Short mmCIF file of C-alpha atoms in Angstrom, two decimals:
data_model
loop_
_atom_site.label_atom_id
_atom_site.label_comp_id
_atom_site.label_asym_id
_atom_site.label_seq_id
_atom_site.Cartn_x
_atom_site.Cartn_y
_atom_site.Cartn_z
CA UNK A 1 81.36 119.69 30.21
CA UNK A 2 84.58 119.06 32.36
CA UNK A 3 82.28 117.07 34.63
CA UNK A 4 80.34 115.17 31.87
CA UNK A 5 77.01 116.41 32.97
CA UNK A 6 74.03 116.36 30.63
CA UNK A 7 72.57 119.61 32.14
CA UNK A 8 75.54 121.32 30.34
CA UNK A 9 74.33 120.16 26.85
CA UNK A 10 72.05 123.01 26.44
CA UNK A 11 74.53 125.65 27.45
CA UNK A 12 77.30 123.98 25.08
CA UNK A 13 74.76 123.90 22.06
CA UNK A 14 73.46 127.35 22.37
CA UNK A 15 74.53 129.93 19.59
CA UNK A 16 77.70 127.79 18.96
CA UNK A 17 78.18 129.24 15.43
CA UNK A 18 77.94 132.81 16.68
CA UNK A 19 80.90 132.58 18.84
CA UNK A 20 83.72 135.05 17.37
CA UNK A 21 86.57 132.84 18.46
CA UNK A 22 87.60 129.35 17.12
CA UNK A 23 88.51 128.33 20.60
CA UNK A 24 85.10 128.82 21.94
CA UNK A 25 83.62 126.68 19.30
CA UNK A 26 86.37 123.88 19.76
CA UNK A 27 85.60 123.99 23.58
CA UNK A 28 81.80 123.51 22.94
CA UNK A 29 82.34 120.63 20.48
CA UNK A 30 84.78 118.76 22.53
CA UNK A 31 82.93 119.50 25.81
CA UNK A 32 79.83 117.89 24.15
CA UNK A 33 81.98 114.76 23.57
CA UNK A 34 82.97 114.64 27.18
CA UNK A 35 79.28 114.51 28.24
CA UNK A 36 79.00 110.77 26.98
CA UNK A 37 75.20 110.58 26.37
CA UNK A 38 72.85 110.16 23.40
CA UNK A 39 71.61 113.74 23.90
CA UNK A 40 75.25 115.03 23.38
CA UNK A 41 75.64 113.00 20.03
CA UNK A 42 72.27 114.37 18.93
CA UNK A 43 73.34 117.87 19.84
CA UNK A 44 76.54 117.56 17.90
CA UNK A 45 74.79 116.36 14.94
CA UNK A 46 72.19 118.85 15.25
CA UNK A 47 74.83 121.57 15.27
CA UNK A 48 76.33 120.37 12.03
CA UNK A 49 72.98 120.33 10.18
CA UNK A 50 71.92 123.62 11.72
CA UNK A 51 75.04 125.31 10.31
CA UNK A 52 75.57 123.56 7.05
CA UNK A 53 78.69 122.46 5.26
CA UNK A 54 80.31 125.93 4.62
CA UNK A 55 80.15 127.07 8.20
CA UNK A 56 81.22 123.73 9.68
CA UNK A 57 83.98 122.93 7.35
CA UNK A 58 86.63 125.14 9.14
CA UNK A 59 85.86 123.13 12.31
CA UNK A 60 85.70 119.46 11.01
CA UNK A 61 88.86 118.44 12.79
CA UNK A 62 86.84 119.24 16.08
CA UNK A 63 83.55 117.98 14.72
CA UNK A 64 85.43 114.61 13.73
CA UNK A 65 87.02 114.44 17.19
CA UNK A 66 83.71 114.94 18.97
CA UNK A 67 81.91 112.52 16.97
CA UNK A 68 84.63 109.77 17.09
CA UNK A 69 84.98 110.15 20.71
CA UNK A 70 81.20 109.85 21.29
CA UNK A 71 80.65 106.90 18.87
CA UNK A 72 83.92 104.97 18.53
CA UNK A 73 83.32 105.43 14.71
CA UNK A 74 85.48 107.54 12.42
CA UNK A 75 84.12 109.02 9.10
CA UNK A 76 86.91 111.33 8.97
CA UNK A 77 86.55 115.04 8.13
CA UNK A 78 83.79 114.54 5.67
CA UNK A 79 80.55 116.16 6.81
CA UNK A 80 78.59 114.14 4.18
CA UNK A 81 80.08 110.84 5.45
CA UNK A 82 79.04 111.66 9.14
CA UNK A 83 75.59 112.81 7.94
CA UNK A 84 75.35 109.31 6.02
CA UNK A 85 76.30 107.46 9.23
CA UNK A 86 73.85 109.42 11.12
CA UNK A 87 71.10 108.61 8.71
CA UNK A 88 72.13 104.83 8.57
CA UNK A 89 72.81 104.04 12.22
CA UNK A 90 73.12 107.06 14.30
CA UNK A 91 69.53 107.51 15.29
CA UNK A 92 69.54 104.22 16.96
CA UNK A 93 73.02 104.31 18.02
CA UNK A 94 73.77 104.54 21.96
CA UNK A 95 76.79 106.30 23.38
CA UNK A 96 78.85 104.17 25.63
CA UNK A 97 79.50 105.29 29.26
CA UNK A 98 83.25 105.13 28.48
CA UNK A 99 85.50 106.65 25.96
CA UNK A 100 86.20 103.99 23.11
CA UNK A 101 89.23 101.79 23.61
CA UNK A 102 90.76 102.63 20.14
CA UNK A 103 90.47 105.86 18.37
CA UNK A 104 92.42 106.99 15.17
CA UNK A 105 95.88 108.65 16.24
CA UNK A 106 94.73 112.20 15.12
CA UNK A 107 91.47 112.09 17.12
CA UNK A 108 93.19 110.71 20.20
CA UNK A 109 95.99 113.40 19.94
CA UNK A 110 93.51 116.29 19.48
CA UNK A 111 91.19 115.03 22.38
CA UNK A 112 94.06 114.56 24.75
CA UNK A 113 95.83 117.82 23.91
CA UNK A 114 92.53 119.65 24.55
CA UNK A 115 91.90 117.93 27.98
CA UNK A 116 95.52 118.27 28.94
CA UNK A 117 96.18 114.52 29.36
CA UNK A 118 99.63 113.09 28.94
CA UNK A 119 99.84 110.15 26.52
CA UNK A 120 102.92 108.20 25.20
CA UNK A 121 104.06 108.53 21.67
CA UNK A 122 102.29 111.62 20.65
CA UNK A 123 102.74 115.37 20.60
CA UNK A 124 99.96 117.90 20.96
CA UNK A 125 98.68 119.10 17.61
CA UNK A 126 99.34 122.80 16.61
CA UNK A 127 96.92 124.91 18.61
CA UNK A 128 95.14 126.59 15.76
CA UNK A 129 94.40 129.71 17.51
CA UNK A 130 94.47 128.66 21.17
CA UNK A 131 93.84 126.07 23.73
CA UNK A 132 90.59 125.44 25.70
#
C-alpha cells in the first residue's frame, strides 16, 4: 500500500475484520486509499457491506478517511450515507490518480498523521491504540 500498487488490494482486503488489533484494520483501510484506483474504492465499499454496521462502526473515522481520500467526497461517519452515495454515484465513479486538493480538516489530519506527513496548522489526532 505504501507504494500505491494495485497488486496489494487483495492482500489488504483479505480477512480485514478478523484482525485482533485496531491498528491493523486502520492500516489496511488507509493503505487501500493510497492505492488510488477504482478497485481500491470497490474493495473499501465491499469491506463495509461484508462486515455490516455493527462491526464497522468503531472504525468509521478510518472508513470515512479512506473513502474521502479516494473520492474527494465526504459523507461523514455515517455508513448509511456512504452506502447511499455508493448506490447513487459510486459504481460509475472513477478515482482520480492524485489525492483531492481539498479534504475536510479531520480527514486530512488523520490521513497525514497516519502517513507521517508534516502539514501546517494541524496536530496529529490521538492515536486510538497506536500508529501504523
